[in-house]
Coordinates of C-alpha atoms in Angstrom, one line a residue:
Chain A
X25 CA 164.3 -23.9 122.4
X26 CA 162.0 -26.6 121.1
X27 CA 161.9 -24.9 117.8
X28 CA 165.6 -24.6 117.5
X29 CA 165.6 -29.4 118.2
X30 CA 163.4 -29.7 115.3
X31 CA 165.0 -26.9 112.7
X32 CA 168.5 -29.4 112.8
X33 CA 166.5 -31.8 112.9
X34 CA 165.3 -30.2 109.7
X35 CA 168.3 -29.6 107.9
X36 CA 170.0 -33.2 108.6
X37 CA 170.8 -34.3 105.5
X38 CA 168.0 -37.7 106.7
X39 CA 165.1 -35.6 107.0
X40 CA 163.3 -34.6 110.3
X41 CA 163.0 -37.9 113.2
X42 CA 160.4 -37.2 115.9
X43 CA 159.4 -39.1 119.0
X44 CA 155.6 -38.1 120.4
X45 CA 153.1 -40.0 122.3
X46 CA 150.5 -39.2 120.0
X47 CA 150.8 -38.7 116.2
X48 CA 148.0 -37.2 114.3
X49 CA 147.9 -37.9 110.7
X50 CA 145.7 -35.2 108.8
X51 CA 144.7 -31.4 109.9
X52 CA 141.6 -30.3 109.2
X53 CA 138.7 -30.5 111.7
X54 CA 138.8 -33.8 113.4
X55 CA 143.0 -33.6 113.2
X56 CA 143.4 -30.4 115.1
X57 CA 140.6 -31.5 117.5
X58 CA 142.0 -34.7 118.5
X59 CA 145.8 -33.1 118.8
X60 CA 144.2 -30.4 120.5
X61 CA 142.0 -32.8 122.7
X62 CA 145.6 -35.6 123.1
X63 CA 147.7 -32.4 124.3
X64 CA 145.1 -31.5 127.0
X65 CA 144.9 -34.5 128.1
X66 CA 149.4 -34.5 128.5
X67 CA 150.7 -36.9 125.7
X68 CA 153.2 -35.3 123.5
X69 CA 152.1 -34.4 119.7
X70 CA 152.3 -33.9 116.4
X71 CA 150.5 -33.5 113.4
X72 CA 151.1 -33.9 110.0
X73 CA 149.5 -32.6 107.4
X74 CA 149.7 -33.5 103.5
X75 CA 149.5 -29.6 102.5
X76 CA 148.9 -27.2 105.5
X77 CA 147.1 -27.1 108.3
X78 CA 145.1 -24.5 108.2
X79 CA 144.1 -24.5 104.5
X80 CA 143.7 -28.4 103.5
X81 CA 140.4 -30.6 103.1
X82 CA 136.8 -29.8 102.8
X83 CA 135.9 -27.9 105.9
X84 CA 138.3 -25.4 105.4
X85 CA 138.0 -24.5 102.0
X86 CA 134.2 -25.2 101.8
X87 CA 132.4 -24.0 104.9
X88 CA 130.1 -26.4 106.5
X89 CA 126.9 -26.7 108.2
X90 CA 127.1 -27.4 112.2
X91 CA 124.3 -30.3 114.1
X92 CA 123.9 -28.0 117.4
X93 CA 120.7 -28.6 118.3
X94 CA 120.1 -27.0 122.2
X95 CA 120.5 -29.3 124.8
X96 CA 116.4 -29.2 125.0
X97 CA 114.8 -32.4 125.1
X98 CA 112.4 -32.8 122.6
X99 CA 114.9 -30.3 120.5
X100 CA 117.6 -33.8 120.5
X101 CA 114.7 -36.0 120.2
X102 CA 113.0 -34.0 117.4
X103 CA 117.0 -33.8 115.4
X104 CA 116.8 -37.4 115.8
X105 CA 114.4 -39.5 114.8
X106 CA 114.0 -36.7 112.0
X107 CA 117.3 -38.1 110.2
X108 CA 116.5 -41.7 110.7
X109 CA 113.8 -42.7 108.0
X110 CA 116.7 -40.9 105.3
X111 CA 119.9 -42.8 107.3
X112 CA 118.1 -46.6 106.3
X113 CA 117.4 -46.9 110.7
X114 CA 121.1 -47.6 110.4
X115 CA 121.6 -45.0 113.1
X116 CA 122.9 -45.2 116.2
X117 CA 120.8 -43.5 119.1
X118 CA 123.4 -43.4 121.7
X119 CA 125.9 -42.5 119.7
X120 CA 123.9 -39.8 118.3
X121 CA 122.8 -38.4 121.5
X122 CA 126.7 -37.8 122.8
X123 CA 127.6 -37.1 119.5
X124 CA 125.2 -33.9 120.0
X125 CA 126.3 -33.2 123.7
X126 CA 129.9 -32.8 122.2
X127 CA 129.1 -31.3 119.4
X128 CA 127.5 -28.9 121.8
X129 CA 130.6 -28.6 124.2
X130 CA 133.0 -27.7 121.4
X131 CA 131.0 -25.1 119.6
X132 CA 130.5 -23.3 122.5
X133 CA 134.3 -23.2 123.2
X134 CA 135.1 -22.9 120.0
X135 CA 133.4 -19.4 120.8
X136 CA 135.0 -19.2 123.7
X137 CA 138.0 -19.2 121.7
X138 CA 136.4 -15.8 119.8
X139 CA 135.4 -17.4 117.2
X140 CA 132.7 -15.2 115.4
X141 CA 129.4 -16.1 115.1
X142 CA 126.7 -14.0 114.1
X143 CA 123.9 -14.1 116.0
X144 CA 120.4 -13.7 114.5
X145 CA 117.4 -10.2 114.2
X146 CA 117.1 -10.8 118.2
X147 CA 120.4 -11.2 119.3
X148 CA 121.0 -15.7 120.3
X149 CA 124.1 -17.0 119.3
X150 CA 123.5 -18.9 115.9
X151 CA 126.1 -21.8 116.2
X152 CA 124.9 -24.1 113.2
X153 CA 127.0 -22.7 110.9
X154 CA 130.9 -22.6 110.1
X155 CA 132.8 -20.0 107.7
X156 CA 135.6 -22.3 106.4
X157 CA 139.0 -20.7 106.5
X158 CA 137.9 -18.5 109.7
X159 CA 137.5 -22.1 111.3
X160 CA 140.2 -23.2 110.2
X161 CA 142.5 -20.7 111.0
X162 CA 141.2 -20.5 114.3
X163 CA 141.4 -23.7 114.9
X164 CA 145.5 -24.3 113.6
X165 CA 145.9 -20.8 116.2
X166 CA 144.8 -23.2 119.0
X167 CA 146.9 -26.6 118.1
X168 CA 150.1 -24.9 117.8
X169 CA 148.4 -23.3 121.3
X170 CA 148.4 -26.4 123.3
X171 CA 152.3 -26.9 122.0
X172 CA 151.4 -29.4 119.2
X173 CA 154.2 -29.9 116.7
X174 CA 152.5 -29.2 113.6
X175 CA 154.0 -30.3 109.8
X176 CA 153.7 -28.8 107.3
X177 CA 153.4 -30.9 103.4
X178 CA 154.2 -33.6 105.1
X179 CA 152.7 -36.3 104.0
X180 CA 152.0 -39.6 104.9
X181 CA 153.2 -42.6 102.8
X182 CA 152.8 -45.7 105.6
X183 CA 152.3 -46.4 109.2
X184 CA 155.1 -47.7 111.9
X185 CA 154.1 -51.7 113.4
X186 CA 156.0 -52.8 116.6
X187 CA 156.5 -56.4 116.6
X188 CA 153.4 -57.0 118.8
X189 CA 151.3 -55.5 115.9
X190 CA 150.6 -52.3 117.1
X191 CA 151.1 -49.3 115.9
X192 CA 154.2 -47.4 116.3
X193 CA 154.0 -44.1 114.6
X194 CA 154.1 -42.9 110.5
X195 CA 156.8 -42.6 108.1
X196 CA 156.5 -40.2 104.8
X197 CA 157.7 -37.6 103.1
X198 CA 158.5 -33.4 103.1
X199 CA 157.2 -32.8 99.8
X200 CA 158.9 -28.9 99.5
X201 CA 162.5 -30.3 100.0
X202 CA 162.1 -34.3 98.9
X203 CA 163.7 -35.0 102.9
X204 CA 162.2 -38.7 104.4
X205 CA 160.3 -37.6 107.8
X206 CA 159.7 -40.3 110.5
X207 CA 157.5 -39.9 113.9
X208 CA 157.4 -42.8 116.2
X209 CA 154.5 -43.2 118.3
X210 CA 152.5 -44.9 121.3
X211 CA 149.4 -44.1 119.3
X212 CA 148.2 -42.7 116.0
X213 CA 144.8 -40.9 115.1
X214 CA 144.0 -41.5 111.4
X215 CA 142.4 -38.0 110.6
X216 CA 142.9 -37.9 106.7
X217 CA 139.2 -37.8 105.5
X218 CA 137.5 -39.4 103.1
X219 CA 138.2 -39.9 99.4
X220 CA 136.4 -37.9 96.7
X221 CA 139.3 -39.7 93.8
X222 CA 140.7 -36.3 92.3
X223 CA 136.9 -34.5 91.3
X224 CA 137.4 -31.3 92.7
X225 CA 134.7 -31.3 94.8
X226 CA 135.5 -27.7 96.8
X227 CA 138.7 -28.4 98.6
X228 CA 138.4 -32.0 98.2
X229 CA 141.7 -33.2 96.3
X230 CA 143.7 -33.5 99.1
X231 CA 141.4 -36.2 100.3
X232 CA 142.6 -39.8 98.5
X233 CA 142.0 -41.9 100.6
X234 CA 145.1 -42.2 102.4
X235 CA 144.2 -43.1 106.0
X236 CA 142.4 -46.2 104.6
X237 CA 145.1 -47.8 102.9
X238 CA 147.5 -47.0 105.6
X239 CA 145.3 -48.8 108.5
X240 CA 144.1 -51.4 106.0
X241 CA 148.1 -52.6 105.5
X242 CA 147.9 -53.1 109.5
X243 CA 144.8 -55.0 109.1
X244 CA 142.6 -52.4 110.2
X245 CA 138.6 -53.3 109.0
X246 CA 136.1 -50.1 106.9
X247 CA 132.6 -50.3 107.8
X248 CA 129.5 -48.8 105.2
X249 CA 131.8 -48.3 102.7
X250 CA 128.6 -48.9 100.0
X251 CA 127.8 -46.1 101.2
X252 CA 130.1 -44.1 98.9
X253 CA 127.9 -42.6 96.1
X254 CA 127.0 -38.9 96.9
X255 CA 127.8 -36.2 94.1
X256 CA 127.7 -32.3 94.6
X257 CA 125.6 -30.2 92.1
X258 CA 128.5 -27.5 90.6
X259 CA 128.2 -25.6 88.0
X260 CA 129.7 -27.5 84.9
X261 CA 133.0 -25.8 84.7
X262 CA 133.5 -24.4 88.4
X263 CA 134.7 -26.7 91.6
X264 CA 132.6 -24.9 94.1
X265 CA 129.8 -27.2 94.8
X266 CA 126.9 -25.9 97.0
X267 CA 124.4 -28.3 96.7
X268 CA 122.1 -26.7 99.3
X269 CA 122.2 -23.5 97.5
X270 CA 120.4 -25.4 94.3
X271 CA 117.2 -25.7 96.3
X272 CA 116.2 -22.9 94.7
X273 CA 116.9 -23.9 91.3
X274 CA 115.0 -25.0 88.3
X275 CA 117.0 -27.5 86.7
X276 CA 116.4 -27.2 82.1
X277 CA 117.8 -28.6 79.5
X278 CA 119.5 -27.4 76.4
X279 CA 116.2 -26.9 74.8
X280 CA 114.8 -24.9 77.9
X281 CA 112.8 -27.5 79.1
X282 CA 112.9 -28.7 82.8
X283 CA 114.3 -31.6 83.3
X284 CA 111.5 -33.5 85.0
X285 CA 112.0 -35.0 88.9
X286 CA 114.9 -32.8 89.4
X287 CA 115.7 -30.8 92.5
X288 CA 119.0 -30.9 94.3
X289 CA 117.3 -32.7 97.4
X290 CA 115.3 -36.2 96.8
X291 CA 115.8 -35.9 92.9
X292 CA 119.5 -35.1 92.0
X293 CA 119.4 -38.4 90.5
X294 CA 117.0 -37.5 87.9
X295 CA 119.5 -34.5 86.8
X296 CA 122.0 -37.6 86.9
X297 CA 120.6 -39.4 84.7
X298 CA 119.9 -36.4 82.2
X299 CA 123.6 -35.9 82.4
X300 CA 123.8 -39.3 81.0
X301 CA 122.2 -37.3 78.2
X302 CA 123.0 -34.1 77.6
X303 CA 124.1 -31.1 78.7
X304 CA 121.6 -30.0 82.0
X305 CA 121.4 -26.3 83.2
X306 CA 120.1 -24.9 86.7
X307 CA 119.3 -20.8 87.2
X308 CA 118.1 -20.2 91.2
X309 CA 115.1 -18.1 90.3
X310 CA 113.1 -19.4 93.2
X311 CA 115.1 -16.9 95.5
X312 CA 113.9 -14.0 96.6
X313 CA 115.6 -10.9 97.6
X314 CA 116.1 -11.6 101.4
X315 CA 117.5 -15.6 100.1
X316 CA 120.0 -14.1 97.8
X317 CA 121.4 -11.7 100.0
X318 CA 121.2 -14.0 102.5
X319 CA 123.6 -16.1 100.4
X320 CA 125.8 -13.8 99.8
X321 CA 126.9 -12.7 103.4
X322 CA 126.4 -16.7 103.9
X323 CA 128.7 -18.6 101.5
X324 CA 131.1 -15.8 99.5
X325 CA 132.5 -18.9 98.0
X326 CA 129.3 -19.5 96.4
X327 CA 129.9 -16.4 93.9
X328 CA 133.1 -16.5 93.1
X329 CA 132.0 -18.6 90.0
X330 CA 129.5 -16.3 89.0
X331 CA 130.8 -13.0 89.6
X332 CA 134.1 -13.8 87.8
X333 CA 132.1 -15.2 84.3
X334 CA 129.5 -12.4 84.5
X335 CA 127.1 -15.1 85.2
X336 CA 123.8 -13.7 87.2
X337 CA 122.7 -17.5 88.7
X338 CA 119.1 -15.2 89.4
X339 CA 118.6 -14.5 87.0
X340 CA 120.8 -16.3 83.8
X341 CA 121.2 -20.5 83.6
X342 CA 124.4 -22.4 83.7
X343 CA 125.9 -25.5 83.0
X344 CA 125.9 -27.7 85.5
X345 CA 128.0 -31.6 86.5
X346 CA 127.7 -33.9 89.8
X347 CA 131.2 -34.1 90.9
X348 CA 131.7 -37.0 92.9
X349 CA 132.1 -37.0 97.1
X350 CA 132.8 -39.9 97.6
X351 CA 133.2 -41.8 100.9
X352 CA 134.0 -37.5 102.2
X353 CA 129.6 -36.7 102.3
X354 CA 129.3 -41.2 102.2
X355 CA 129.2 -42.8 105.9
X356 CA 131.8 -45.7 105.1
X357 CA 135.4 -45.3 107.2
X358 CA 137.3 -47.0 109.1
X359 CA 135.2 -49.5 111.9
X360 CA 135.7 -48.2 114.8
X361 CA 134.9 -50.1 118.1
X362 CA 135.4 -48.6 121.3
X363 CA 133.4 -44.7 122.7
X364 CA 137.1 -43.0 122.5
X365 CA 137.0 -44.0 118.1
X366 CA 139.7 -47.3 118.3
X367 CA 140.0 -48.9 114.9
X368 CA 140.8 -53.3 115.7
X369 CA 144.6 -52.2 115.3
X370 CA 146.1 -52.2 119.2
X371 CA 147.5 -47.9 119.6
X372 CA 145.0 -46.2 115.8
X373 CA 142.3 -44.8 116.0
X374 CA 140.2 -43.1 113.4
X375 CA 138.2 -39.9 113.6
X376 CA 136.5 -38.0 111.1
X377 CA 135.6 -38.5 107.5
X378 CA 138.3 -41.5 108.0
X379 CA 136.4 -43.4 110.7
X380 CA 132.1 -44.0 109.7
X381 CA 130.2 -42.0 110.7
X382 CA 127.4 -44.6 110.0
X383 CA 127.0 -44.2 113.9
X384 CA 125.4 -40.6 113.5
X385 CA 124.2 -41.3 109.9
X386 CA 123.5 -44.3 109.1
X387 CA 123.6 -44.7 105.4
X388 CA 123.3 -40.8 103.7
X389 CA 124.2 -37.4 104.7
X390 CA 122.0 -35.0 103.6
X391 CA 125.2 -32.1 103.9
X392 CA 128.0 -30.8 106.0
X393 CA 126.3 -30.5 109.4
X394 CA 126.7 -34.0 111.0
X395 CA 129.6 -34.6 109.3
X396 CA 131.0 -31.7 111.2
X397 CA 129.8 -32.9 114.6
X398 CA 131.0 -36.1 114.0
X399 CA 134.8 -34.3 113.2
X400 CA 134.7 -32.3 116.3
X401 CA 133.5 -34.6 118.4
X402 CA 135.2 -38.4 117.4
X403 CA 138.5 -35.8 116.9
X404 CA 137.7 -35.3 120.6
X405 CA 137.2 -38.6 121.7
X406 CA 139.6 -40.5 119.3
X407 CA 142.7 -37.7 121.3
X408 CA 142.3 -38.4 124.5
X409 CA 141.8 -41.8 123.8
X410 CA 145.0 -42.1 122.2
X411 CA 147.1 -39.9 124.9
X412 CA 145.0 -42.8 127.9
X413 CA 146.2 -45.4 125.4
X414 CA 149.7 -44.3 125.8
X415 CA 150.2 -43.4 129.2
X416 CA 149.1 -46.5 129.8
X417 CA 151.6 -48.5 128.2
X418 CA 154.8 -46.9 129.1
X419 CA 157.4 -49.4 128.3
X420 CA 160.3 -49.2 125.9
X421 CA 159.8 -48.9 122.5
X422 CA 161.0 -51.8 120.4
X423 CA 161.2 -52.0 116.5
X424 CA 159.1 -50.3 113.9
X425 CA 159.4 -50.9 110.7
X426 CA 157.1 -49.8 108.1
X427 CA 154.3 -51.1 107.2
X428 CA 153.1 -49.8 103.3
X429 CA 153.1 -52.0 100.4
X430 CA 151.4 -50.7 96.8
X431 CA 153.8 -48.2 95.3
X432 CA 156.6 -48.8 98.5
X433 CA 158.3 -52.2 97.7
X434 CA 160.2 -53.0 95.2
X435 CA 158.1 -55.1 92.3
X436 CA 159.8 -57.0 89.5
X437 CA 158.3 -55.2 86.7
X438 CA 157.8 -51.3 85.9
X439 CA 157.6 -48.5 88.7
X440 CA 153.8 -48.1 89.3
X441 CA 152.6 -44.8 87.6
X442 CA 150.0 -42.0 90.0
X443 CA 148.7 -40.2 87.4
X444 CA 147.5 -43.2 84.8
X445 CA 147.0 -45.5 88.1
X446 CA 144.5 -42.6 89.2
X447 CA 143.1 -42.1 85.9
X448 CA 142.5 -45.3 85.3
X449 CA 140.8 -45.5 89.3
X450 CA 138.4 -42.9 87.9
X451 CA 136.8 -44.4 85.2
X452 CA 135.6 -47.0 87.7
X453 CA 134.6 -44.3 90.4
X454 CA 132.7 -41.6 88.7
X455 CA 130.5 -42.5 85.8
X456 CA 126.9 -42.4 87.7
X457 CA 126.1 -45.6 85.6
X458 CA 128.4 -47.7 87.7
X459 CA 128.5 -45.5 90.9
X460 CA 125.3 -43.5 91.5
X461 CA 122.7 -46.6 89.7
X462 CA 124.5 -49.4 91.7
X463 CA 123.1 -53.1 89.5
X464 CA 125.5 -56.6 89.7
X465 CA 126.6 -56.8 86.3
X466 CA 128.4 -53.8 86.2
X467 CA 129.5 -53.5 89.6
X468 CA 131.3 -56.7 89.3
X469 CA 132.6 -55.6 85.7
X470 CA 134.1 -53.4 87.4
X471 CA 135.9 -54.9 90.2
X472 CA 137.4 -57.3 87.7
X473 CA 139.2 -54.2 85.7
X474 CA 139.9 -53.0 89.3
X475 CA 140.6 -56.6 90.2
X476 CA 143.3 -56.5 87.3
X477 CA 144.9 -52.8 88.6
X478 CA 145.6 -54.1 92.0
X479 CA 147.4 -57.4 90.8
X480 CA 149.7 -55.7 88.2
X481 CA 150.2 -52.0 90.9
X482 CA 151.3 -54.8 93.8
X483 CA 153.7 -56.2 90.7
X484 CA 154.7 -52.7 89.9
X485 CA 158.8 -51.4 90.6
X486 CA 158.6 -48.6 93.9
X487 CA 157.2 -44.9 92.7
X488 CA 160.2 -42.9 92.1
X489 CA 160.8 -40.8 94.5
X490 CA 159.5 -37.4 92.5
X491 CA 156.1 -40.0 92.0
X492 CA 155.7 -41.8 95.5
X493 CA 153.0 -39.0 96.8
X494 CA 150.6 -39.7 93.7
X495 CA 151.5 -43.4 93.3
X496 CA 150.1 -44.1 97.1
X497 CA 147.2 -41.5 96.8
X498 CA 146.2 -44.0 93.9
X499 CA 146.3 -46.7 94.8
X500 CA 144.4 -45.9 98.1
X501 CA 141.5 -44.7 95.7
X502 CA 141.9 -47.9 94.3
X503 CA 141.9 -49.3 97.2
X504 CA 139.3 -47.2 98.3
X505 CA 137.1 -48.0 95.3
X506 CA 137.4 -52.0 95.7
X507 CA 136.1 -51.4 99.2
X508 CA 133.3 -49.7 98.1
X509 CA 131.7 -51.7 95.1
X510 CA 132.6 -55.5 96.9
X511 CA 130.0 -53.6 99.8
X512 CA 128.1 -52.8 97.1
X513 CA 127.7 -56.2 95.9
X514 CA 127.1 -57.2 99.5
X515 CA 124.1 -55.3 99.8
X516 CA 121.3 -56.1 97.3
X517 CA 118.8 -54.1 98.3
X518 CA 118.4 -49.9 98.0
X519 CA 119.2 -48.2 101.7
X520 CA 120.9 -44.7 102.4
X521 CA 121.6 -43.4 99.6
X522 CA 123.0 -47.3 98.7
X523 CA 121.0 -47.5 94.9
X524 CA 120.6 -51.0 92.8
X525 CA 118.7 -51.1 89.9
X526 CA 118.3 -54.8 90.4
X527 CA 117.0 -54.4 94.0
X528 CA 114.8 -51.1 94.3
X529 CA 113.5 -51.7 97.6
X530 CA 114.4 -51.7 100.9
X531 CA 114.9 -55.0 102.5
X532 CA 113.4 -55.4 106.3
X533 CA 116.0 -57.5 106.6
X534 CA 119.5 -56.4 105.8
X535 CA 119.2 -53.9 108.1
X536 CA 122.8 -54.5 109.3
X537 CA 126.5 -53.3 108.9
X538 CA 128.9 -54.3 105.9
X539 CA 132.3 -54.8 106.7
X540 CA 134.9 -54.9 104.9
X541 CA 138.9 -55.2 104.5
X542 CA 142.1 -56.7 103.2
X543 CA 143.9 -55.2 99.9
X544 CA 144.6 -58.3 97.7
X545 CA 141.1 -60.3 98.6
X546 CA 138.9 -57.5 99.5
X547 CA 136.5 -59.7 101.6
X548 CA 132.8 -58.3 103.4
X549 CA 131.1 -59.5 106.7
X550 CA 127.7 -58.7 108.2
X551 CA 127.5 -57.2 111.5
X552 CA 124.0 -56.6 113.6
X553 CA 122.4 -53.1 114.0
X554 CA 122.7 -52.6 118.5
X555 CA 119.0 -52.5 118.3
X556 CA 118.7 -56.4 116.7
X557 CA 121.8 -57.7 119.8
X558 CA 119.8 -55.3 122.3
X559 CA 116.3 -57.0 121.4
X560 CA 118.6 -60.5 121.4
X561 CA 120.1 -59.7 125.1
X562 CA 116.7 -58.1 126.3
X563 CA 115.0 -61.9 125.3
Chain B
X16 CA 142.5 -22.8 88.5
X17 CA 145.6 -20.6 89.7
X18 CA 146.6 -18.5 86.9
X19 CA 148.2 -15.1 88.3
X20 CA 150.8 -13.6 90.3
X21 CA 151.0 -10.0 89.9
X22 CA 154.8 -8.6 90.0
X23 CA 153.6 -5.0 90.7
X24 CA 152.4 -6.0 94.1
X25 CA 154.4 -9.3 95.3
X26 CA 156.8 -9.3 98.0
X27 CA 157.9 -12.9 97.5
X28 CA 156.9 -13.9 101.2
X29 CA 155.9 -17.0 99.8
X30 CA 152.8 -17.3 101.8
X31 CA 151.1 -19.3 99.2
X32 CA 153.9 -21.7 98.0
X33 CA 153.4 -22.5 102.0
X34 CA 149.9 -22.6 102.0
X35 CA 148.4 -24.5 99.6
X36 CA 147.4 -27.3 99.7
X37 CA 147.9 -29.5 96.5
X38 CA 151.4 -27.9 96.3
X39 CA 151.2 -26.6 93.2
X40 CA 153.3 -23.2 93.7
X41 CA 157.6 -23.6 93.6
X42 CA 159.3 -21.1 95.3
X43 CA 162.7 -19.5 93.5
X44 CA 165.1 -16.6 94.5
X45 CA 162.1 -14.2 93.0
X46 CA 158.6 -14.1 92.9
X47 CA 156.6 -17.6 93.5
X48 CA 156.1 -20.1 90.2
X49 CA 152.8 -21.3 89.2
X50 CA 155.4 -25.0 89.0
X51 CA 152.1 -27.3 88.6
X52 CA 149.3 -25.6 87.7
X53 CA 147.2 -29.2 87.0
X54 CA 147.4 -30.4 90.4
X55 CA 145.2 -26.6 91.4
X56 CA 142.2 -27.7 92.7
X57 CA 140.7 -24.3 92.3
X58 CA 139.5 -24.1 95.9
X59 CA 140.4 -20.2 96.5
X60 CA 142.9 -20.4 99.5
X61 CA 146.2 -19.2 98.4
X62 CA 144.1 -16.0 97.7
X63 CA 142.7 -15.9 100.5
X64 CA 145.8 -15.7 102.5
X65 CA 147.6 -13.6 100.2
X66 CA 148.5 -10.3 101.8
X67 CA 148.8 -8.2 98.8
X68 CA 146.0 -8.8 96.9
X69 CA 148.6 -10.2 94.1
X70 CA 147.0 -13.5 93.6
X71 CA 144.0 -14.3 90.9
X72 CA 142.3 -17.8 91.3
X73 CA 140.4 -17.9 87.9
X74 CA 136.9 -20.0 88.4
X75 CA 137.7 -22.7 85.6
X76 CA 138.9 -24.9 87.4
X77 CA 139.4 -27.7 84.1
X78 CA 140.8 -25.3 82.2
X79 CA 143.3 -22.7 82.1
X80 CA 142.8 -19.2 80.3
X81 CA 145.0 -16.8 80.0
X82 CA 144.5 -13.4 82.0
X83 CA 145.9 -10.3 82.6
X84 CA 146.6 -8.1 85.9
X85 CA 146.4 -5.5 85.1
X86 CA 142.3 -5.8 83.4
X87 CA 142.3 -7.8 86.8
X88 CA 143.2 -4.6 88.7
X89 CA 140.8 -2.6 86.7
X90 CA 137.9 -5.2 87.3
X91 CA 138.3 -5.1 91.1
X92 CA 139.4 -8.8 91.2
X93 CA 142.1 -9.0 93.2
X94 CA 141.4 -9.5 96.1
X95 CA 137.9 -9.7 96.4
X96 CA 137.3 -13.0 97.7
X97 CA 139.7 -11.5 100.7
X98 CA 137.2 -8.9 100.8
X99 CA 134.0 -10.9 100.7
X100 CA 134.9 -12.7 104.0
X101 CA 136.2 -9.8 106.1
X102 CA 139.5 -10.9 105.9
X103 CA 141.0 -7.4 105.2
X104 CA 141.3 -4.4 107.9
X105 CA 138.3 -2.6 106.2
X106 CA 135.6 -4.9 105.7
X107 CA 136.4 -6.9 109.1
X108 CA 132.8 -6.5 110.2
X109 CA 131.8 -8.9 107.5
X110 CA 133.7 -12.0 109.5
X111 CA 130.4 -12.0 111.4
X112 CA 127.6 -11.7 109.2
X113 CA 127.0 -15.8 108.3
X114 CA 123.1 -16.4 107.8
X115 CA 122.9 -19.6 107.3
X116 CA 120.8 -20.6 110.4
X117 CA 118.2 -18.3 108.1
X118 CA 118.9 -20.8 105.0
X119 CA 118.9 -24.1 106.8
X120 CA 115.6 -25.9 106.7
X121 CA 114.6 -24.5 103.0

């Protein structure tokens, strides 16, 4: 019956119009966990994905480690303590502990649903890794089984807002038939992932910061956006970024001489500096026969670029590059203000890479592991929180108007060109000498150019229908890099992944968070770390 | 980037059109077509979801190369990723052979 209703609505010339309690935007791990958890609270849930829930996003294509730790107190303590220095001491122990608990529960739930976890040689199940396609195929199946309505190939273009400033749903376009969709909802979960600026790091080209922009148009705040400059190693020609495996690699210049200090862990900056001068090659010559076999069993996708070009990565050199992962493997994102991942906007929640991971990772994530744990946990919490928020408010629906700005409004000048704008943003976000190795002069010069781009974009005419998704993606990328660089300027030290050439040391007085926001005028401010105000309260 | 749709085996089921995260394919009255190759992110997902092993994604993410289905079939290239992840009948046991736990902590 429900199916029929939906199909009828789809065939209507005006597109799809749905009413829901909770709308989830984004169908990766965080979005699917959020949708299932909201549905389990009794909410009517719609999930929209720009691409296809099940293949969209970094996890489906790449796979991921998971921060799954045995509940024994000593193991949990070691897992938390082991990360603090790397993250610049910005993690929050209370959040780390609750993420470990929740990740343990969700992983065991996956096992119960039939995820084919492997066992070790002693027959013990191993739950600290997930095969991307397998995991996300299962999550789609469970999302549908929970009664969630999924709209694939349906990018969101803007959030809807009511008279009181609370979120009231979202609107977008079904990009395969060009018809609009509109979902009225009492609460919205932003699970749109991070932003990697169309760098083609594996599976990430759907992740363009759309959720940040839409949320910021309602006044939402972001935080830790300076932690946004990780670059992943891949073959120079390919898209498969699997930096972990390069731990068995040796890096050389064209002439075969070693790149001094180069390593996948703790020496990636040496690779970046070498790449500024010429090509860099890698060979995974430190992997013995057993490791080689384990790699192939564990990550078949890693071998696609090699098998399909006839390169043996263990015995032959191949050219490598670094691809920007932006806020996907960074820790910046929408600021959350309670244990259910609410943002500063009433009714608006954030999960996964769209939300900040500063609470579990501080200023650095070594790999997908913590982000995957965060996606499961924040997904679960945000879905639950959104459903309960709606339950507590059963009031009559008032007005709902679109809050979208750049690319959607009619300006006086030529229409916004999405492809041109994307290229202009990439020219500021990709260069190692601006983003990887940061310095006040270069950041300021870049921001001047970016502010001009924004100024022009706000005066441009609405993008034509066929280009509207691309135009909004580019606007989101532009907004994202401006928050990144303003925050990077505000942190006058080197901490976590954020490195300043002009401030190469960590500064004990800057153990705080940087909040940012705003569209025409980007602002930053400082929030204390939890330890600081707890210490103050104890005095 | 996606390079090949093998018209000998494609059944026009259009699964690739549905599942592509970046909307590269278009449905037609006949076989689906690669309509926006420049949007391909080389994620290999279409290949994995093709039940007939009719698709081939070249590993070159930035440049288009000329490939032909017959050569790929001869080299056992079509469907190789699907077999590797255990998504074919004959390779099902590979779904649970992840040994990442041995590689982490390196």
